[in-house]
Coordinates of C-alpha atoms in Angstrom, one line a residue:
M30 CA -4.1 14.5 33.4
K31 CA -1.8 17.4 32.6
G32 CA 0.9 15.0 31.4
F33 CA -1.6 13.1 29.3
E34 CA -2.9 16.4 27.7
K35 CA 0.7 17.4 26.9
M36 CA 1.4 14.1 25.2
K37 CA -1.8 14.4 23.2
K38 CA -0.9 17.9 22.0
V39 CA 2.6 16.9 21.0
L40 CA 1.3 13.8 19.2
A41 CA -1.2 15.9 17.3
V42 CA 1.5 18.3 16.0
L43 CA 4.0 15.5 15.2
L44 CA 1.5 13.2 13.4
A45 CA 0.2 16.1 11.3
A46 CA 3.7 16.6 10.0
T47 CA 4.8 13.0 9.5
M48 CA 3.6 12.8 5.9
L49 CA 6.8 14.1 4.5
F50 CA 9.9 12.1 5.1
G51 CA 9.1 8.4 4.5
M52 CA 12.0 8.0 2.2
A53 CA 15.3 6.7 2.9
S54 CA 17.5 9.4 3.8
C55 CA 15.8 10.3 1.3
S56 CA 16.0 9.7 4.2
S57 CA 17.7 6.9 2.6
G58 CA 15.3 4.3 1.6
N59 CA 12.9 3.7 4.5
E60 CA 10.0 3.0 2.1
G61 CA 8.9 -0.6 2.1
S62 CA 10.7 -1.4 5.4
S63 CA 9.2 -4.5 7.1
Q64 CA 10.2 -3.4 10.6
S65 CA 8.6 -0.7 12.7
G66 CA 9.5 -1.7 16.2
S67 CA 12.3 -0.3 18.2
S68 CA 13.9 -3.2 19.9
T69 CA 15.7 -6.4 19.0
D70 CA 12.8 -8.4 20.4
S71 CA 10.5 -7.1 17.7
A72 CA 13.1 -7.6 15.1
A73 CA 13.7 -11.1 16.2
Q74 CA 9.9 -11.8 16.0
S75 CA 10.0 -10.7 12.4
G76 CA 12.8 -13.1 11.7
E77 CA 15.4 -10.3 11.1
S78 CA 18.9 -10.7 12.5
T79 CA 20.4 -8.2 15.0
P80 CA 23.8 -7.8 16.5
E81 CA 24.2 -9.7 19.7
S82 CA 25.3 -7.9 22.9
S83 CA 28.7 -8.8 24.3
G84 CA 27.3 -8.9 27.9
D85 CA 24.6 -7.2 30.0
V86 CA 22.7 -4.7 27.9
K87 CA 23.8 -1.2 29.0
I88 CA 22.2 1.0 26.3
K89 CA 19.5 0.6 23.7
V90 CA 20.1 2.2 20.3
T91 CA 17.5 2.5 17.5
T92 CA 18.1 3.6 14.0
S93 CA 16.2 3.4 10.7
A94 CA 15.3 0.0 9.4
N95 CA 16.9 0.3 6.0
S96 CA 19.4 3.2 5.7
G97 CA 20.7 2.9 9.3
R98 CA 20.6 -0.8 9.8
P99 CA 23.8 -1.9 8.0
G100 CA 25.8 0.8 9.8
L101 CA 24.6 0.0 13.3
E102 CA 25.1 -3.8 12.7
A103 CA 28.7 -3.0 11.6
V104 CA 29.5 -0.7 14.5
V105 CA 27.9 -2.5 17.5
P106 CA 30.4 -5.4 17.7
L107 CA 33.4 -3.0 17.2
F108 CA 32.1 -0.7 20.0
E109 CA 31.4 -3.6 22.4
E110 CA 34.8 -5.1 21.8
E111 CA 36.5 -1.8 22.4
T112 CA 34.5 -0.6 25.4
G113 CA 32.8 -3.6 27.0
I114 CA 29.5 -1.8 26.9
G115 CA 26.7 -3.9 25.7
V116 CA 24.3 -2.6 23.0
E117 CA 20.7 -3.6 22.3
A118 CA 20.1 -2.6 18.7
G119 CA 16.6 -1.8 17.3
F120 CA 15.3 -0.7 13.9
A121 CA 12.4 1.5 13.1
D122 CA 10.5 2.9 10.1
L123 CA 11.5 6.5 10.5
G124 CA 9.0 8.9 8.8
T125 CA 5.9 6.8 9.5
S126 CA 3.1 7.8 11.8
T127 CA 3.6 4.4 13.6
F128 CA 7.1 5.2 14.5
T129 CA 6.3 8.8 15.6
A130 CA 3.4 7.7 17.8
E131 CA 5.4 4.9 19.3
L132 CA 8.4 7.1 20.1
M133 CA 6.4 9.9 21.6
T134 CA 4.5 7.4 23.8
Q135 CA 7.7 5.8 24.9
L136 CA 9.3 9.2 25.7
Q137 CA 6.3 10.3 27.7
A138 CA 6.3 7.0 29.6
G139 CA 10.1 7.0 30.2
S140 CA 10.6 3.8 28.2
A141 CA 12.2 5.2 25.0
P142 CA 15.5 3.9 23.7
D143 CA 18.6 5.5 25.2
I144 CA 19.7 6.6 21.7
F145 CA 17.4 6.9 18.7
T146 CA 17.3 8.5 15.2
A147 CA 15.1 11.4 14.3
Y148 CA 15.1 14.1 11.6
V149 CA 17.5 16.9 12.2
G150 CA 16.5 20.6 11.9
T151 CA 13.3 22.3 12.8
G152 CA 11.5 22.5 9.5
T153 CA 11.8 18.8 8.6
S154 CA 9.1 16.3 9.3
S155 CA 8.5 14.5 12.6
P156 CA 10.0 13.4 14.7
N157 CA 12.5 16.3 14.4
I158 CA 14.9 17.6 16.9
G159 CA 13.3 21.0 17.1
T160 CA 10.1 19.5 18.5
L161 CA 11.9 16.9 20.6
A162 CA 14.4 19.4 22.1
G163 CA 11.6 21.8 22.8
E164 CA 9.8 19.2 24.9
G165 CA 12.9 18.4 26.8
Y166 CA 13.4 14.9 25.4
L167 CA 17.0 15.3 24.1
M168 CA 20.3 15.5 25.8
D169 CA 22.4 18.7 25.1
L170 CA 25.5 17.6 23.3
S171 CA 27.1 21.0 23.2
D172 CA 29.9 20.2 25.6
T173 CA 31.0 17.0 23.9
E174 CA 33.9 16.8 21.5
Y175 CA 31.5 16.3 18.7
G176 CA 29.3 19.2 19.7
K177 CA 32.3 21.6 19.8
S178 CA 33.5 20.3 16.4
V179 CA 30.4 21.2 14.5
I180 CA 30.2 24.9 15.6
G181 CA 30.7 27.0 12.5
S182 CA 30.5 23.9 10.2
A183 CA 28.1 23.3 7.3
V184 CA 25.9 21.1 9.5
E185 CA 25.6 23.4 12.6
D186 CA 22.1 24.6 11.6
C187 CA 20.9 21.0 11.2
V188 CA 21.9 19.8 14.7
S189 CA 21.3 22.9 16.8
V190 CA 18.2 24.4 18.4
D191 CA 18.4 27.7 20.2
G192 CA 22.2 27.6 20.1
K193 CA 22.5 24.1 21.6
I194 CA 23.7 21.0 19.8
Y195 CA 21.2 18.1 20.1
S196 CA 22.0 15.7 17.3
A197 CA 25.0 13.7 16.3
L198 CA 25.0 13.9 12.5
F199 CA 27.8 11.9 11.0
G200 CA 26.5 11.2 7.5
I201 CA 25.8 13.7 4.7
Q202 CA 24.3 13.0 1.3
F203 CA 24.8 14.9 -2.0
C204 CA 21.9 16.0 -4.1
C205 CA 22.7 15.3 -7.7
I206 CA 21.8 13.6 -11.0
I207 CA 22.2 9.8 -11.1
Y208 CA 22.3 8.5 -14.7
N209 CA 22.5 5.1 -16.5
E210 CA 25.9 5.0 -18.0
D211 CA 25.1 2.3 -20.5
L212 CA 22.1 4.1 -21.9
F213 CA 24.1 7.3 -22.2
E214 CA 26.8 5.4 -24.1
Q215 CA 24.3 3.5 -26.3
Y216 CA 22.7 6.8 -27.5
D217 CA 26.0 8.8 -27.5
L218 CA 24.9 11.2 -24.8
T219 CA 26.9 13.3 -22.3
P220 CA 25.7 14.4 -18.8
A221 CA 24.5 18.0 -18.8
A222 CA 26.8 20.7 -17.4
T223 CA 24.3 23.5 -18.0
W224 CA 20.5 23.9 -17.7
D225 CA 20.2 24.4 -21.5
E226 CA 22.1 21.2 -22.0
L227 CA 19.8 19.4 -19.7
I228 CA 16.7 20.6 -21.6
A229 CA 18.4 19.7 -24.9
L230 CA 19.3 16.2 -23.4
V231 CA 15.6 15.6 -22.5
G232 CA 14.6 16.5 -26.1
K233 CA 17.2 14.2 -27.5
I234 CA 16.1 11.3 -25.4
R235 CA 12.5 11.8 -26.4
E236 CA 13.7 11.7 -30.0
V237 CA 15.9 8.6 -29.9
A238 CA 14.2 6.6 -27.2
P239 CA 10.6 7.7 -27.1
D240 CA 9.6 4.6 -25.1
K241 CA 11.9 5.5 -22.2
I242 CA 11.9 8.0 -19.4
P243 CA 14.3 10.9 -19.6
I244 CA 14.1 11.7 -15.8
S245 CA 12.5 9.4 -13.2
F246 CA 10.7 11.3 -10.5
G247 CA 9.1 9.9 -7.3
G248 CA 6.8 12.8 -6.7
G249 CA 4.3 10.6 -4.9
N250 CA 6.7 10.6 -2.0
T251 CA 6.4 14.2 -0.9
S252 CA 9.8 14.0 0.8
I253 CA 11.4 13.4 -2.5
A254 CA 9.4 16.1 -4.2
M255 CA 10.3 18.6 -1.5
I256 CA 14.1 17.8 -1.7
V257 CA 14.1 18.0 -5.5
A258 CA 12.3 21.3 -5.5
S259 CA 14.7 22.7 -3.0
M260 CA 17.6 21.7 -5.4
F261 CA 16.1 24.0 -8.0
A262 CA 15.7 26.9 -5.6
C263 CA 19.3 26.5 -4.3
N264 CA 20.6 26.9 -7.9
Q265 CA 19.0 30.3 -8.4
P266 CA 21.3 33.4 -8.5
G267 CA 19.6 35.2 -5.6
Y268 CA 19.4 32.2 -3.3
T269 CA 20.4 32.9 0.3
G270 CA 18.8 30.1 2.2
K271 CA 17.1 32.6 4.5
E272 CA 13.9 33.1 2.5
D273 CA 10.9 33.1 4.8
S274 CA 8.1 34.0 2.3
F275 CA 7.5 32.4 -1.0
K276 CA 4.9 33.9 -3.3
D277 CA 7.0 37.1 -3.8
S278 CA 10.3 35.2 -3.8
Q279 CA 11.9 35.2 -7.2
V280 CA 14.2 32.4 -6.1
W281 CA 11.4 30.0 -5.3
K282 CA 9.3 31.1 -8.3
D283 CA 12.1 30.6 -10.7
G284 CA 13.0 27.3 -9.2
L285 CA 9.5 25.9 -9.5
N286 CA 9.2 27.3 -13.0
M287 CA 12.2 25.2 -14.0
I288 CA 10.4 22.1 -12.8
Q289 CA 7.4 23.2 -14.9
E290 CA 9.7 23.6 -17.8
L291 CA 10.8 20.0 -17.5
I292 CA 7.2 18.9 -17.1
D293 CA 6.3 20.7 -20.3
A294 CA 9.3 19.1 -22.1
G295 CA 8.0 15.6 -21.2
A296 CA 10.9 14.9 -19.0
Y297 CA 9.2 12.8 -16.4
N298 CA 7.5 9.5 -16.0
T299 CA 3.7 9.7 -16.6
S300 CA 3.2 8.3 -13.1
A301 CA 5.6 10.8 -11.5
S302 CA 2.9 12.3 -9.2
T303 CA 2.2 8.9 -7.6
D304 CA 5.5 7.1 -7.9
G305 CA 7.9 6.8 -4.9
S306 CA 11.4 5.6 -4.3
N307 CA 10.7 2.0 -5.1
E308 CA 9.5 2.9 -8.6
I309 CA 12.5 5.1 -9.2
V310 CA 14.8 2.2 -8.4
S311 CA 12.8 -0.2 -10.6
Q312 CA 12.8 2.2 -13.5
M313 CA 16.6 2.8 -13.2
T314 CA 17.6 -0.8 -12.8
A315 CA 15.3 -2.0 -15.6
G316 CA 16.9 0.5 -18.0
D317 CA 13.6 2.3 -18.5
A318 CA 14.9 5.6 -17.2
F319 CA 18.0 7.5 -18.2
M320 CA 18.3 9.7 -15.1
V321 CA 16.9 10.6 -11.7
I322 CA 17.4 14.0 -9.9
D323 CA 17.6 13.0 -6.2
C324 CA 19.9 12.6 -3.2
S325 CA 22.7 10.1 -3.2
S326 CA 20.8 7.5 -1.1
R327 CA 19.0 6.7 -4.4
Y328 CA 22.4 5.7 -5.9
T329 CA 22.9 3.2 -3.1
G330 CA 19.3 2.0 -3.4
I331 CA 19.8 1.3 -7.1
K332 CA 23.1 -0.5 -6.4
K333 CA 21.5 -2.6 -3.7
A334 CA 18.7 -3.6 -6.0
D335 CA 21.1 -4.5 -8.8
P336 CA 24.9 -4.3 -8.0
E337 CA 25.6 -4.5 -11.7
C338 CA 23.4 -1.5 -12.7
P339 CA 25.8 0.9 -14.4
V340 CA 24.9 4.2 -12.8
G341 CA 27.1 7.3 -12.4
I342 CA 26.6 10.6 -10.6
S343 CA 26.9 14.1 -12.1
V344 CA 26.1 17.6 -10.9
F345 CA 22.6 19.1 -11.1
P346 CA 23.2 22.3 -13.2
A347 CA 21.9 25.8 -12.8
K348 CA 20.9 28.1 -15.7
D349 CA 24.2 29.9 -15.2
T350 CA 27.1 27.6 -14.2
K351 CA 28.4 30.1 -11.7
D352 CA 25.2 29.5 -9.7
T353 CA 25.5 25.7 -9.7
K354 CA 25.6 24.3 -6.2
I355 CA 25.7 20.9 -4.5
M356 CA 22.8 20.9 -2.1
L357 CA 23.3 18.7 1.0
W358 CA 20.8 16.4 2.6
P359 CA 21.5 15.5 6.3
G360 CA 21.8 11.7 6.5
T361 CA 22.7 9.4 9.4
N362 CA 22.2 10.8 12.8
L363 CA 21.6 9.7 16.4
N364 CA 20.2 11.6 19.4
V365 CA 20.5 10.8 23.1
N366 CA 17.4 10.5 25.3
A367 CA 17.6 13.2 28.0
N368 CA 16.4 10.5 30.4
A369 CA 18.7 7.8 29.3
S370 CA 19.4 5.3 32.1
N371 CA 23.1 5.2 31.4
P372 CA 24.0 8.7 30.1
E373 CA 27.8 8.2 30.3
Q374 CA 27.7 5.1 28.2
C375 CA 25.4 6.8 25.7
L376 CA 27.9 9.6 25.3
E377 CA 30.7 7.1 24.9
F378 CA 28.7 5.5 22.0
I379 CA 28.2 8.9 20.4
S380 CA 31.9 9.6 20.7
Y381 CA 32.7 6.3 19.0
V382 CA 30.3 6.6 16.1
T383 CA 31.3 10.3 15.4
G384 CA 35.0 9.4 15.7
S385 CA 37.1 8.2 12.8
E386 CA 36.9 4.4 13.4
G387 CA 33.2 4.3 14.1
S388 CA 31.9 6.7 11.4
S389 CA 34.1 5.0 8.8
A390 CA 32.7 1.6 9.7
W391 CA 29.1 2.9 9.7
L392 CA 29.4 4.8 6.4
E393 CA 31.3 2.0 4.6
A394 CA 28.5 -0.4 5.6
A395 CA 25.9 2.0 4.3
G396 CA 27.2 1.5 0.7
G397 CA 28.6 4.8 -0.2
S398 CA 25.5 7.0 -0.2
E399 CA 27.0 9.4 2.4
I400 CA 30.2 11.0 3.4
S401 CA 31.2 12.0 6.9
V402 CA 31.1 15.6 8.2
A403 CA 34.9 15.6 8.3
Q404 CA 35.2 14.5 4.7
L405 CA 33.0 17.4 3.5
S406 CA 36.0 19.7 3.6
D407 CA 38.4 17.2 2.0
K408 CA 37.2 16.2 -1.5
E409 CA 40.2 13.9 -2.0
T410 CA 38.6 11.5 0.5
W411 CA 35.2 11.4 -1.4
P412 CA 34.3 8.0 -2.8
E413 CA 35.1 7.6 -6.5
H414 CA 31.4 7.7 -7.6
F415 CA 31.4 11.3 -6.4
A416 CA 34.3 12.2 -8.7
Q417 CA 32.2 14.5 -11.0
L418 CA 31.1 16.6 -8.0
K419 CA 34.6 17.4 -6.7
S420 CA 35.0 20.6 -8.7
Y421 CA 32.0 22.0 -7.0
D422 CA 33.2 21.2 -3.4
K423 CA 33.2 24.9 -2.5
T424 CA 29.6 25.4 -3.4
V425 CA 28.0 23.0 -0.9
T426 CA 24.9 24.3 0.8
M427 CA 22.5 22.7 3.3
I428 CA 18.9 22.2 2.3
P429 CA 17.0 25.2 3.6
V430 CA 14.1 23.4 5.4
V431 CA 16.4 22.5 8.3
T432 CA 16.0 26.1 9.6
W433 CA 12.4 26.7 8.8
P434 CA 10.3 27.0 12.0
S435 CA 8.1 24.0 11.4
S436 CA 7.3 21.4 8.8
G437 CA 4.2 23.1 7.4
S438 CA 5.8 24.9 4.4
A439 CA 8.0 21.8 3.6
N440 CA 4.9 19.6 3.6
A441 CA 3.1 22.2 1.3
L442 CA 6.1 22.2 -1.0
G443 CA 6.2 18.5 -1.4
E444 CA 2.5 18.2 -1.9
G445 CA 2.5 21.1 -4.3
V446 CA 5.1 19.7 -6.5
A447 CA 3.2 16.4 -6.7
G448 CA 0.2 18.5 -7.7
M449 CA 2.2 20.2 -10.4
L450 CA 3.3 16.8 -11.8
A451 CA -0.4 15.7 -11.8
G452 CA -1.4 19.0 -13.6
V453 CA -3.7 20.2 -10.8
K454 CA -1.4 22.8 -9.2
S455 CA 0.3 25.9 -10.6
V456 CA 3.6 27.4 -9.4
D457 CA 1.6 30.3 -7.8
D458 CA -0.6 27.7 -6.0
V459 CA 2.4 26.0 -4.5
L460 CA 4.0 29.2 -3.3
S461 CA 0.7 30.5 -1.8
D462 CA 0.3 27.2 0.1
M463 CA 3.9 27.4 1.4
D464 CA 3.2 30.9 2.7
A465 CA -0.1 29.8 4.3
N466 CA 1.7 27.0 6.2
W467 CA 4.7 28.9 7.4
G468 CA 5.2 28.2 11.0
K469 CA 2.5 25.6 11.2

């Protein structure tokens, strides 16, 4: 009974937090996924193809159904050929209550995959590594080559809990402006380099193309809303990333006031408070929207929907250009079950996918939405579509929620911004809600 009560308690905490990260990356396009199981058997039942094992299955690996699937399908045959270790690949709807409940049930019963995806950090939504590591479900990767390599890096806070490395993060997304190049050319527009230019750009679009959307916003997906709001906070002059209260924080107040300024300028789609990632992609591919402020997984989502859609990427500007930063969103990651049946083979897989060959194959198959951790410090290796971001390579900063103590404030932020878009929440309301949910 004690074990059952423990599982009930963990499930209650996790399911309460799961509302946030149903996006693809954002988390990279998991909205609308048709697969919520975690094994190749369930994928096969739904008619979806999976990589075949080269022999007896040694390890089971589960990743996200949309954003992670292309990478895992590319890496599995390469890994099997090189090592002779068989892999059973599974795909799940990360960010849904179904996936969270299933994973927690499997972990409690000892039947979870050997390697699985989760959200990194402690303040992200469930399942996140803070909660999973706290319950003893994750293998400590601190002594691996990967674990040692991330100490002191920009991603250390994402993958560590209480000084130990628990997650292998090998993909990072940039938060940016994605814009329709043809529309900008048609109306003789230039991407904004300053905040004043962005406000002026919105006004110009409203003047010359009143039937179109200056900036598409999927605020109905509270994960997207939370990430975008964090971008505004990161660009404030006093931002440290260590803020732990909000109502009296000038950084967060000014950031949310900038969102309100765009709302007042008529920048967003009228359905922004209920739209999600699918609507963003549709508006951009149809030429109905000029821009979207989002993480780079949205670029890939647009390109997958319409490979010919002429989209470019530019920096999201601060009020003062010296404060402009590129906020990072943690992308592709894998975590090893502390009770994996074949731990040595699991660590060999982690070593492969975090190494040069494996990570390159995975990220290339993902369509260019992410770069590797190693590439972060070498802008000359960034894909061409990130060219306009290169001059800001020294400004990169990780989204702050990864170090928040729980997902409560992040949930409140995402819901609050959706409320601002709907006209039912004020900036002060959102900040008060974030304070009230700190640590919950």
